[in-house]
């Protein structure tokens, strides 16, 4: 499967002019997606809030739910989702959603405004998925450079958005996702690299190391630190419009220059530490000054959350590149978690603003509490967790090379004898021996499930026990172990 992906990307790279062609297309597409998200909060939502104050909260929840549904569907669906559904889906959602938003604003209709905002939010999320999948064709070093410089470019564009009329910003907000998916389509977008009829859920039984579970610390951290991002967007806002701290550009440019000059791929753990350090510094300044208008605090928080935004996209791209079979569910679930974390942080930021108007000391107290919670989370929850090690631990999902003679004619008896000796040494139960023998014959999880007439979860449990007792981590390792006893 990995070879299929590599050949497709290599052919497209040559068509686009070597490696630089796809790199530039990915950079432009990412810049558009980063800019679209800012325009959503900077231009669109403040306008929608005049009609209904909870428009952004409702639309963000709908967007997060839609992305989570796509993640679950793509993980359990046997047939791959067609990439054209995503491409044309973005066009449809942005066009219809934009029309509903315009009608709702003109008619002052809450229903039309919320419906339109929800559709464009889902469209923007789909565009993020398409761009992320397209970027998985890059090497990790190029992916890191592209993500960092694209974010810096989108940050610079915020200055342009400030001087443009509202109508121009709204037009770009609707057109940028469409442009992003159009660029992704030029990179032979594939929503799943898939050569068998098995779903990623079935493949994950025999190749658990190839998939990152939905409850993994990677996704939990997205909720936690996107909460900080949402908080930084809304606290101290003026007329529901986020504050633009352009001084944060210095720190972001420093990171971009370092990544470009380095000969190694981007260090996700190093980026995470810098993000935490800068964000905590911002909250400490807030706790000292006690005012949301502090320029230094705004700059530090914007830089810290921006660096984590870079980290999030890079980690999702790196994981998706290691195992294209599960890339769609990774991007969809990651963006869903980020969406929910952002909206929780945004609501908390507005609560802080209201409390600050009543009591000026409350901001200092809340800021100190956030610092305490962040530090406690890093020390006691994350602990020894490593983004870099997580990326390295993801194994490519590949077709196994079965022991010779598996289909009759050959040393079949010898294969069973090997399995019997290994099963005895590992103290496998009778049912685990049956599962082990089928795995040794190269059978997949669905075949085992149908042959033994057991449930998906039962097969998953038996396979995990067999792997643990034999000391292997993948289907291919199990087959190699059996073959080594020949």
GROMACS .gro file of C-alpha atoms in nm:
model
  486
    1UNK     CA    1   0.000   0.000   0.000
    2UNK     CA    2   0.282   0.234   0.087
    3UNK     CA    3   0.440   0.169  -0.254
    4UNK     CA    4   0.114   0.265  -0.426
    5UNK     CA    5   0.110   0.596  -0.241
    6UNK     CA    6   0.476   0.664  -0.316
    7UNK     CA    7   0.437   0.590  -0.687
    8UNK     CA    8   0.131   0.814  -0.714
    9UNK     CA    9   0.302   1.100  -0.538
   10UNK     CA   10   0.626   1.054  -0.733
   11UNK     CA   11   0.442   1.062  -1.065
   12UNK     CA   12   0.256   1.374  -0.965
   13UNK     CA   13   0.574   1.535  -0.835
   14UNK     CA   14   0.738   1.489  -1.175
   15UNK     CA   15   0.435   1.637  -1.347
   16UNK     CA   16   0.448   1.941  -1.119
   17UNK     CA   17   0.816   1.997  -1.168
   18UNK     CA   18   1.002   1.775  -0.922
   19UNK     CA   19   0.970   1.815  -0.547
   20UNK     CA   20   0.930   2.193  -0.557
   21UNK     CA   21   0.599   2.177  -0.743
   22UNK     CA   22   0.404   1.982  -0.477
   23UNK     CA   23   0.580   2.176  -0.201
   24UNK     CA   24   0.464   2.512  -0.336
   25UNK     CA   25   0.111   2.385  -0.398
   26UNK     CA   26   0.087   2.249  -0.044
   27UNK     CA   27   0.226   2.575   0.098
   28UNK     CA   28  -0.029   2.783  -0.088
   29UNK     CA   29  -0.316   2.550   0.007
   30UNK     CA   30  -0.216   2.558   0.374
   31UNK     CA   31  -0.187   2.937   0.367
   32UNK     CA   32  -0.541   2.958   0.236
   33UNK     CA   33  -0.677   2.725   0.506
   34UNK     CA   34  -0.497   2.909   0.788
   35UNK     CA   35  -0.622   3.242   0.651
   36UNK     CA   36  -0.978   3.114   0.606
   37UNK     CA   37  -1.000   3.015   0.972
   38UNK     CA   38  -0.882   3.359   1.080
   39UNK     CA   39  -1.128   3.532   0.847
   40UNK     CA   40  -1.405   3.318   0.994
   41UNK     CA   41  -1.333   3.456   1.342
   42UNK     CA   42  -1.227   3.804   1.233
   43UNK     CA   43  -1.491   3.896   0.975
   44UNK     CA   44  -1.770   3.641   0.951
   45UNK     CA   45  -1.859   3.552   1.310
   46UNK     CA   46  -1.871   3.913   1.438
   47UNK     CA   47  -2.124   3.983   1.163
   48UNK     CA   48  -2.329   3.674   1.243
   49UNK     CA   49  -2.322   3.753   1.617
   50UNK     CA   50  -2.531   4.063   1.548
   51UNK     CA   51  -2.815   3.830   1.447
   52UNK     CA   52  -2.763   3.561   1.712
   53UNK     CA   53  -2.502   3.585   1.987
   54UNK     CA   54  -2.439   3.207   1.996
   55UNK     CA   55  -2.390   3.159   1.623
   56UNK     CA   56  -2.023   3.066   1.640
   57UNK     CA   57  -2.078   2.825   1.929
   58UNK     CA   58  -2.359   2.638   1.752
   59UNK     CA   59  -2.178   2.627   1.416
   60UNK     CA   60  -1.853   2.510   1.577
   61UNK     CA   61  -2.036   2.227   1.754
   62UNK     CA   62  -2.203   2.124   1.427
   63UNK     CA   63  -1.867   2.136   1.249
   64UNK     CA   64  -1.697   1.928   1.517
   65UNK     CA   65  -1.977   1.671   1.512
   66UNK     CA   66  -1.963   1.644   1.132
   67UNK     CA   67  -1.585   1.589   1.133
   68UNK     CA   68  -1.613   1.332   1.412
   69UNK     CA   69  -1.877   1.146   1.210
   70UNK     CA   70  -1.647   1.143   0.906
   71UNK     CA   71  -1.365   1.006   1.121
   72UNK     CA   72  -1.577   0.721   1.256
   73UNK     CA   73  -1.732   0.644   0.916
   74UNK     CA   74  -1.396   0.634   0.738
   75UNK     CA   75  -1.252   0.409   1.010
   76UNK     CA   76  -1.529   0.150   0.988
   77UNK     CA   77  -1.622   0.173   0.621
   78UNK     CA   78  -1.486  -0.107   0.403
   79UNK     CA   79  -1.501   0.085   0.076
   80UNK     CA   80  -1.287   0.400   0.052
   81UNK     CA   81  -1.460   0.738   0.040
   82UNK     CA   82  -1.433   0.909  -0.298
   83UNK     CA   83  -1.210   1.216  -0.293
   84UNK     CA   84  -1.446   1.395  -0.530
   85UNK     CA   85  -1.710   1.393  -0.256
   86UNK     CA   86  -1.481   1.608  -0.044
   87UNK     CA   87  -1.378   1.838  -0.326
   88UNK     CA   88  -1.727   1.910  -0.454
   89UNK     CA   89  -1.864   1.896  -0.101
   90UNK     CA   90  -1.652   2.197  -0.006
   91UNK     CA   91  -1.773   2.388  -0.313
   92UNK     CA   92  -2.136   2.306  -0.235
   93UNK     CA   93  -2.115   2.384   0.137
   94UNK     CA   94  -1.937   2.717   0.089
   95UNK     CA   95  -2.175   2.828  -0.189
   96UNK     CA   96  -2.498   2.726  -0.015
   97UNK     CA   97  -2.373   2.825   0.329
   98UNK     CA   98  -2.260   3.165   0.203
   99UNK     CA   99  -2.598   3.225   0.039
  100UNK     CA  100  -2.783   3.131   0.358
  101UNK     CA  101  -2.557   3.356   0.567
  102UNK     CA  102  -2.622   3.649   0.333
  103UNK     CA  103  -2.997   3.587   0.337
  104UNK     CA  104  -2.998   3.547   0.714
  105UNK     CA  105  -2.806   3.871   0.763
  106UNK     CA  106  -3.031   4.070   0.531
  107UNK     CA  107  -3.353   3.923   0.674
  108UNK     CA  108  -3.216   3.911   1.029
  109UNK     CA  109  -3.318   3.545   1.043
  110UNK     CA  110  -3.158   3.343   1.322
  111UNK     CA  111  -3.233   3.009   1.153
  112UNK     CA  112  -3.082   3.104   0.816
  113UNK     CA  113  -2.775   3.262   0.977
  114UNK     CA  114  -2.702   2.965   1.203
  115UNK     CA  115  -2.768   2.715   0.922
  116UNK     CA  116  -2.540   2.904   0.684
  117UNK     CA  117  -2.264   2.945   0.943
  118UNK     CA  118  -2.282   2.573   1.024
  119UNK     CA  119  -2.250   2.476   0.658
  120UNK     CA  120  -1.948   2.699   0.594
  121UNK     CA  121  -1.785   2.573   0.913
  122UNK     CA  122  -1.823   2.213   0.794
  123UNK     CA  123  -1.693   2.317   0.450
  124UNK     CA  124  -1.385   2.474   0.604
  125UNK     CA  125  -1.324   2.157   0.805
  126UNK     CA  126  -1.345   1.941   0.494
  127UNK     CA  127  -1.098   2.173   0.320
  128UNK     CA  128  -0.855   2.128   0.612
  129UNK     CA  129  -0.880   1.751   0.571
  130UNK     CA  130  -0.817   1.766   0.195
  131UNK     CA  131  -0.513   1.990   0.235
  132UNK     CA  132  -0.371   1.775   0.515
  133UNK     CA  133  -0.407   1.458   0.308
  134UNK     CA  134  -0.238   1.627   0.011
  135UNK     CA  135   0.056   1.727   0.233
  136UNK     CA  136   0.121   1.365   0.337
  137UNK     CA  137   0.304   1.319   0.005
  138UNK     CA  138   0.586   1.547   0.125
  139UNK     CA  139   0.891   1.435   0.317
  140UNK     CA  140   0.874   1.514   0.690
  141UNK     CA  141   1.136   1.789   0.659
  142UNK     CA  142   0.952   1.959   0.373
  143UNK     CA  143   0.620   1.917   0.553
  144UNK     CA  144   0.762   2.096   0.858
  145UNK     CA  145   0.894   2.383   0.646
  146UNK     CA  146   0.566   2.413   0.457
  147UNK     CA  147   0.349   2.420   0.771
  148UNK     CA  148   0.565   2.678   0.951
  149UNK     CA  149   0.604   2.918   0.659
  150UNK     CA  150   0.239   2.883   0.557
  151UNK     CA  151   0.130   2.986   0.906
  152UNK     CA  152   0.371   3.281   0.901
  153UNK     CA  153   0.235   3.387   0.562
  154UNK     CA  154  -0.123   3.366   0.688
  155UNK     CA  155  -0.025   3.571   0.994
  156UNK     CA  156   0.121   3.842   0.771
  157UNK     CA  157  -0.200   3.845   0.566
  158UNK     CA  158  -0.393   3.945   0.879
  159UNK     CA  159  -0.250   4.292   0.829
  160UNK     CA  160  -0.401   4.302   0.481
  161UNK     CA  161  -0.737   4.183   0.610
  162UNK     CA  162  -0.749   4.476   0.854
  163UNK     CA  163  -0.738   4.737   0.579
  164UNK     CA  164  -0.966   4.563   0.330
  165UNK     CA  165  -1.342   4.628   0.333
  166UNK     CA  166  -1.565   4.374   0.505
  167UNK     CA  167  -1.713   4.259   0.173
  168UNK     CA  168  -1.369   4.164   0.041
  169UNK     CA  169  -1.285   3.967   0.356
  170UNK     CA  170  -1.615   3.780   0.341
  171UNK     CA  171  -1.558   3.694  -0.025
  172UNK     CA  172  -1.211   3.557   0.052
  173UNK     CA  173  -1.350   3.366   0.349
  174UNK     CA  174  -1.583   3.179   0.111
  175UNK     CA  175  -1.336   3.137  -0.177
  176UNK     CA  176  -1.023   3.032   0.015
  177UNK     CA  177  -1.149   2.679   0.105
  178UNK     CA  178  -1.252   2.621  -0.257
  179UNK     CA  179  -0.909   2.732  -0.374
  180UNK     CA  180  -0.743   2.507  -0.117
  181UNK     CA  181  -0.925   2.192  -0.231
  182UNK     CA  182  -0.859   2.282  -0.595
  183UNK     CA  183  -0.487   2.292  -0.521
  184UNK     CA  184  -0.514   1.965  -0.327
  185UNK     CA  185  -0.685   1.800  -0.624
  186UNK     CA  186  -0.382   1.886  -0.840
  187UNK     CA  187  -0.174   1.673  -0.603
  188UNK     CA  188  -0.378   1.361  -0.687
  189UNK     CA  189  -0.571   1.382  -0.362
  190UNK     CA  190  -0.656   1.039  -0.224
  191UNK     CA  191  -0.881   1.019   0.080
  192UNK     CA  192  -0.745   0.673   0.143
  193UNK     CA  193  -0.463   0.465  -0.001
  194UNK     CA  194  -0.649   0.137  -0.007
  195UNK     CA  195  -0.591  -0.186  -0.200
  196UNK     CA  196  -0.811  -0.434  -0.010
  197UNK     CA  197  -1.176  -0.455   0.089
  198UNK     CA  198  -1.098  -0.440   0.462
  199UNK     CA  199  -1.184  -0.131   0.664
  200UNK     CA  200  -0.915   0.044   0.871
  201UNK     CA  201  -1.095  -0.096   1.178
  202UNK     CA  202  -1.037  -0.451   1.051
  203UNK     CA  203  -0.678  -0.378   0.953
  204UNK     CA  204  -0.607  -0.226   1.295
  205UNK     CA  205  -0.674  -0.564   1.460
  206UNK     CA  206  -0.374  -0.730   1.298
  207UNK     CA  207  -0.173  -0.406   1.261
  208UNK     CA  208  -0.246  -0.215   1.584
  209UNK     CA  209   0.080  -0.024   1.565
  210UNK     CA  210  -0.029   0.139   1.239
  211UNK     CA  211  -0.322   0.327   1.391
  212UNK     CA  212  -0.351   0.598   1.655
  213UNK     CA  213  -0.663   0.534   1.869
  214UNK     CA  214  -0.923   0.810   1.899
  215UNK     CA  215  -0.854   0.829   2.273
  216UNK     CA  216  -0.478   0.876   2.225
  217UNK     CA  217  -0.298   1.151   2.410
  218UNK     CA  218  -0.228   1.323   2.077
  219UNK     CA  219  -0.598   1.403   2.036
  220UNK     CA  220  -0.656   1.483   2.404
  221UNK     CA  221  -0.373   1.737   2.393
  222UNK     CA  222  -0.539   1.900   2.090
  223UNK     CA  223  -0.849   1.968   2.299
  224UNK     CA  224  -0.646   2.105   2.591
  225UNK     CA  225  -0.418   2.338   2.397
  226UNK     CA  226  -0.680   2.443   2.145
  227UNK     CA  227  -0.873   2.553   2.453
  228UNK     CA  228  -0.589   2.798   2.516
  229UNK     CA  229  -0.609   2.907   2.152
  230UNK     CA  230  -0.982   2.973   2.180
  231UNK     CA  231  -0.928   3.164   2.502
  232UNK     CA  232  -0.664   3.384   2.341
  233UNK     CA  233  -0.903   3.458   2.053
  234UNK     CA  234  -1.183   3.596   2.267
  235UNK     CA  235  -1.042   3.743   2.585
  236UNK     CA  236  -1.001   4.116   2.547
  237UNK     CA  237  -1.180   4.118   2.212
  238UNK     CA  238  -1.337   4.442   2.090
  239UNK     CA  239  -1.691   4.419   1.952
  240UNK     CA  240  -1.649   4.039   1.931
  241UNK     CA  241  -1.347   4.083   1.700
  242UNK     CA  242  -1.019   3.910   1.803
  243UNK     CA  243  -0.717   4.124   1.888
  244UNK     CA  244  -0.435   4.108   1.631
  245UNK     CA  245  -0.093   4.097   1.801
  246UNK     CA  246   0.149   4.148   1.513
  247UNK     CA  247   0.447   4.156   1.748
  248UNK     CA  248   0.402   3.778   1.779
  249UNK     CA  249   0.531   3.756   1.423
  250UNK     CA  250   0.889   3.794   1.549
  251UNK     CA  251   0.874   3.466   1.745
  252UNK     CA  252   0.698   3.286   1.460
  253UNK     CA  253   0.957   3.404   1.207
  254UNK     CA  254   1.237   3.290   1.437
  255UNK     CA  255   1.085   2.940   1.442
  256UNK     CA  256   1.040   2.948   1.063
  257UNK     CA  257   1.402   3.047   0.999
  258UNK     CA  258   1.531   2.780   1.236
  259UNK     CA  259   1.321   2.507   1.071
  260UNK     CA  260   1.433   2.613   0.723
  261UNK     CA  261   1.800   2.627   0.820
  262UNK     CA  262   1.796   2.290   0.996
  263UNK     CA  263   1.890   1.983   0.795
  264UNK     CA  264   1.668   1.761   1.010
  265UNK     CA  265   1.289   1.722   1.017
  266UNK     CA  266   1.092   1.946   1.249
  267UNK     CA  267   1.119   1.842   1.615
  268UNK     CA  268   0.761   1.813   1.735
  269UNK     CA  269   0.866   1.776   2.100
  270UNK     CA  270   1.089   2.083   2.078
  271UNK     CA  271   0.805   2.279   1.920
  272UNK     CA  272   0.571   2.166   2.196
  273UNK     CA  273   0.809   2.280   2.469
  274UNK     CA  274   0.849   2.622   2.307
  275UNK     CA  275   0.471   2.652   2.273
  276UNK     CA  276   0.414   2.569   2.640
  277UNK     CA  277   0.690   2.803   2.757
  278UNK     CA  278   0.565   3.101   2.555
  279UNK     CA  279   0.197   3.041   2.644
  280UNK     CA  280   0.270   3.010   3.015
  281UNK     CA  281   0.476   3.332   2.997
  282UNK     CA  282   0.175   3.506   2.842
  283UNK     CA  283  -0.059   3.394   3.120
  284UNK     CA  284   0.196   3.493   3.384
  285UNK     CA  285   0.211   3.844   3.238
  286UNK     CA  286  -0.170   3.857   3.250
  287UNK     CA  287  -0.172   3.749   3.612
  288UNK     CA  288   0.071   4.032   3.695
  289UNK     CA  289  -0.084   4.312   3.492
  290UNK     CA  290  -0.444   4.203   3.540
  291UNK     CA  291  -0.559   4.361   3.213
  292UNK     CA  292  -0.658   4.191   2.886
  293UNK     CA  293  -0.522   4.485   2.685
  294UNK     CA  294  -0.160   4.415   2.776
  295UNK     CA  295   0.043   4.411   2.453
  296UNK     CA  296   0.316   4.178   2.582
  297UNK     CA  297   0.065   3.922   2.707
  298UNK     CA  298  -0.126   3.927   2.378
  299UNK     CA  299   0.196   3.880   2.181
  300UNK     CA  300   0.312   3.589   2.392
  301UNK     CA  301  -0.024   3.414   2.380
  302UNK     CA  302  -0.057   3.466   2.005
  303UNK     CA  303   0.294   3.328   1.951
  304UNK     CA  304   0.241   3.032   2.185
  305UNK     CA  305  -0.091   2.929   2.037
  306UNK     CA  306   0.042   2.987   1.685
  307UNK     CA  307   0.334   2.754   1.748
  308UNK     CA  308   0.098   2.488   1.880
  309UNK     CA  309  -0.120   2.535   1.570
  310UNK     CA  310   0.189   2.458   1.361
  311UNK     CA  311   0.262   2.156   1.580
  312UNK     CA  312  -0.093   2.022   1.542
  313UNK     CA  313  -0.089   2.028   1.162
  314UNK     CA  314   0.262   1.884   1.143
  315UNK     CA  315   0.183   1.593   1.375
  316UNK     CA  316  -0.135   1.503   1.187
  317UNK     CA  317   0.050   1.517   0.854
  318UNK     CA  318   0.337   1.305   0.988
  319UNK     CA  319   0.103   1.039   1.127
  320UNK     CA  320  -0.102   1.037   0.806
  321UNK     CA  321   0.213   0.999   0.597
  322UNK     CA  322   0.325   0.694   0.797
  323UNK     CA  323  -0.006   0.513   0.743
  324UNK     CA  324  -0.219   0.649   0.457
  325UNK     CA  325  -0.486   0.385   0.525
  326UNK     CA  326  -0.589   0.564   0.844
  327UNK     CA  327  -0.497   0.918   0.740
  328UNK     CA  328  -0.853   1.033   0.673
  329UNK     CA  329  -0.979   0.933   1.017
  330UNK     CA  330  -0.673   1.094   1.180
  331UNK     CA  331  -0.727   1.431   1.010
  332UNK     CA  332  -1.103   1.429   1.063
  333UNK     CA  333  -1.081   1.332   1.430
  334UNK     CA  334  -0.793   1.571   1.497
  335UNK     CA  335  -0.981   1.865   1.346
  336UNK     CA  336  -1.295   1.769   1.539
  337UNK     CA  337  -1.105   1.769   1.870
  338UNK     CA  338  -0.943   2.100   1.779
  339UNK     CA  339  -1.282   2.252   1.697
  340UNK     CA  340  -1.435   2.152   2.029
  341UNK     CA  341  -1.131   2.266   2.225
  342UNK     CA  342  -1.140   2.605   2.052
  343UNK     CA  343  -1.506   2.667   2.121
  344UNK     CA  344  -1.468   2.572   2.489
  345UNK     CA  345  -1.177   2.814   2.519
  346UNK     CA  346  -1.368   3.088   2.338
  347UNK     CA  347  -1.666   3.057   2.573
  348UNK     CA  348  -1.433   3.064   2.873
  349UNK     CA  349  -1.264   3.375   2.733
  350UNK     CA  350  -1.596   3.558   2.708
  351UNK     CA  351  -1.688   3.454   3.061
  352UNK     CA  352  -1.354   3.599   3.172
  353UNK     CA  353  -1.428   3.925   2.989
  354UNK     CA  354  -1.763   3.961   3.167
  355UNK     CA  355  -1.609   3.879   3.504
  356UNK     CA  356  -1.332   4.131   3.442
  357UNK     CA  357  -1.584   4.408   3.385
  358UNK     CA  358  -1.729   4.333   3.728
  359UNK     CA  359  -1.405   4.277   3.917
  360UNK     CA  360  -1.066   4.379   3.777
  361UNK     CA  361  -0.875   4.124   3.989
  362UNK     CA  362  -1.054   3.823   3.842
  363UNK     CA  363  -0.833   3.816   3.531
  364UNK     CA  364  -0.519   3.777   3.741
  365UNK     CA  365  -0.676   3.493   3.937
  366UNK     CA  366  -0.800   3.310   3.627
  367UNK     CA  367  -0.465   3.351   3.449
  368UNK     CA  368  -0.278   3.207   3.745
  369UNK     CA  369  -0.526   2.917   3.760
  370UNK     CA  370  -0.478   2.843   3.389
  371UNK     CA  371  -0.100   2.835   3.436
  372UNK     CA  372  -0.140   2.594   3.726
  373UNK     CA  373  -0.368   2.362   3.526
  374UNK     CA  374  -0.138   2.368   3.220
  375UNK     CA  375   0.171   2.284   3.424
  376UNK     CA  376  -0.016   2.011   3.612
  377UNK     CA  377  -0.140   1.863   3.283
  378UNK     CA  378   0.209   1.856   3.134
  379UNK     CA  379   0.369   1.705   3.446
  380UNK     CA  380   0.108   1.453   3.559
  381UNK     CA  381  -0.103   1.370   3.253
  382UNK     CA  382   0.141   1.396   2.965
  383UNK     CA  383   0.430   1.276   3.177
  384UNK     CA  384   0.675   1.096   2.949
  385UNK     CA  385   0.449   1.132   2.646
  386UNK     CA  386   0.634   1.233   2.330
  387UNK     CA  387   0.491   1.359   2.001
  388UNK     CA  388   0.809   1.254   1.822
  389UNK     CA  389   0.802   0.900   1.961
  390UNK     CA  390   0.434   0.871   1.875
  391UNK     CA  391   0.510   0.959   1.513
  392UNK     CA  392   0.803   0.717   1.502
  393UNK     CA  393   0.598   0.435   1.657
  394UNK     CA  394   0.333   0.443   1.381
  395UNK     CA  395   0.401   0.147   1.154
  396UNK     CA  396   0.308   0.156   0.785
  397UNK     CA  397   0.013  -0.072   0.709
  398UNK     CA  398   0.150  -0.310   0.444
  399UNK     CA  399   0.050  -0.640   0.289
  400UNK     CA  400   0.208  -0.930   0.475
  401UNK     CA  401   0.439  -1.181   0.310
  402UNK     CA  402   0.294  -1.518   0.399
  403UNK     CA  403   0.496  -1.828   0.484
  404UNK     CA  404   0.556  -2.035   0.173
  405UNK     CA  405   0.311  -2.320   0.124
  406UNK     CA  406   0.016  -2.163   0.301
  407UNK     CA  407  -0.237  -2.261   0.034
  408UNK     CA  408  -0.172  -2.632   0.026
  409UNK     CA  409   0.108  -2.801  -0.161
  410UNK     CA  410   0.424  -2.723   0.029
  411UNK     CA  411   0.540  -2.779   0.382
  412UNK     CA  412   0.197  -2.731   0.541
  413UNK     CA  413   0.251  -2.983   0.817
  414UNK     CA  414   0.575  -2.816   0.911
  415UNK     CA  415   0.393  -2.482   0.941
  416UNK     CA  416   0.142  -2.630   1.184
  417UNK     CA  417   0.420  -2.793   1.383
  418UNK     CA  418   0.601  -2.461   1.413
  419UNK     CA  419   0.284  -2.290   1.529
  420UNK     CA  420   0.217  -2.571   1.778
  421UNK     CA  421   0.565  -2.538   1.930
  422UNK     CA  422   0.539  -2.159   1.952
  423UNK     CA  423   0.187  -2.179   2.098
  424UNK     CA  424   0.304  -2.420   2.365
  425UNK     CA  425   0.604  -2.206   2.454
  426UNK     CA  426   0.382  -1.895   2.478
  427UNK     CA  427   0.108  -2.078   2.676
  428UNK     CA  428  -0.164  -1.982   2.431
  429UNK     CA  429  -0.519  -2.090   2.508
  430UNK     CA  430  -0.709  -2.319   2.270
  431UNK     CA  431  -0.893  -2.029   2.105
  432UNK     CA  432  -0.573  -1.824   2.084
  433UNK     CA  433  -0.405  -2.120   1.909
  434UNK     CA  434  -0.680  -2.118   1.646
  435UNK     CA  435  -0.639  -1.745   1.591
  436UNK     CA  436  -0.260  -1.783   1.583
  437UNK     CA  437  -0.272  -2.055   1.316
  438UNK     CA  438  -0.502  -1.848   1.096
  439UNK     CA  439  -0.275  -1.546   1.132
  440UNK     CA  440   0.025  -1.761   1.042
  441UNK     CA  441  -0.158  -1.858   0.722
  442UNK     CA  442  -0.186  -1.488   0.638
  443UNK     CA  443  -0.557  -1.460   0.713
  444UNK     CA  444  -0.694  -1.116   0.791
  445UNK     CA  445  -0.918  -1.016   1.081
  446UNK     CA  446  -1.241  -1.035   0.883
  447UNK     CA  447  -1.163  -1.391   0.769
  448UNK     CA  448  -1.089  -1.494   1.129
  449UNK     CA  449  -1.411  -1.332   1.247
  450UNK     CA  450  -1.620  -1.518   0.987
  451UNK     CA  451  -1.437  -1.852   1.026
  452UNK     CA  452  -1.458  -1.869   1.406
  453UNK     CA  453  -1.801  -1.699   1.414
  454UNK     CA  454  -1.700  -1.444   1.676
  455UNK     CA  455  -1.741  -1.067   1.711
  456UNK     CA  456  -1.503  -0.792   1.605
  457UNK     CA  457  -1.409  -0.717   1.966
  458UNK     CA  458  -1.347  -1.084   2.041
  459UNK     CA  459  -1.107  -1.117   1.749
  460UNK     CA  460  -0.935  -0.796   1.854
  461UNK     CA  461  -0.889  -0.925   2.208
  462UNK     CA  462  -0.754  -1.264   2.096
  463UNK     CA  463  -0.511  -1.108   1.848
  464UNK     CA  464  -0.380  -0.865   2.108
  465UNK     CA  465  -0.324  -1.154   2.352
  466UNK     CA  466  -0.145  -1.360   2.087
  467UNK     CA  467   0.079  -1.067   1.997
  468UNK     CA  468   0.160  -0.996   2.362
  469UNK     CA  469   0.244  -1.358   2.445
  470UNK     CA  470   0.458  -1.402   2.133
  471UNK     CA  471   0.629  -1.064   2.176
  472UNK     CA  472   0.537  -0.932   1.831
  473UNK     CA  473   0.374  -0.606   1.728
  474UNK     CA  474   0.238  -0.670   1.379
  475UNK     CA  475   0.105  -0.942   1.154
  476UNK     CA  476   0.427  -0.946   0.953
  477UNK     CA  477   0.638  -0.990   1.267
  478UNK     CA  478   0.423  -1.289   1.365
  479UNK     CA  479   0.470  -1.451   1.024
  480UNK     CA  480   0.843  -1.378   1.032
  481UNK     CA  481   0.862  -1.543   1.373
  482UNK     CA  482   0.688  -1.856   1.245
  483UNK     CA  483   0.910  -1.865   0.937
  484UNK     CA  484   1.224  -1.832   1.149
  485UNK     CA  485   1.134  -2.158   1.324
  486UNK     CA  486   1.137  -2.348   0.994
   0.00000   0.00000   0.00000
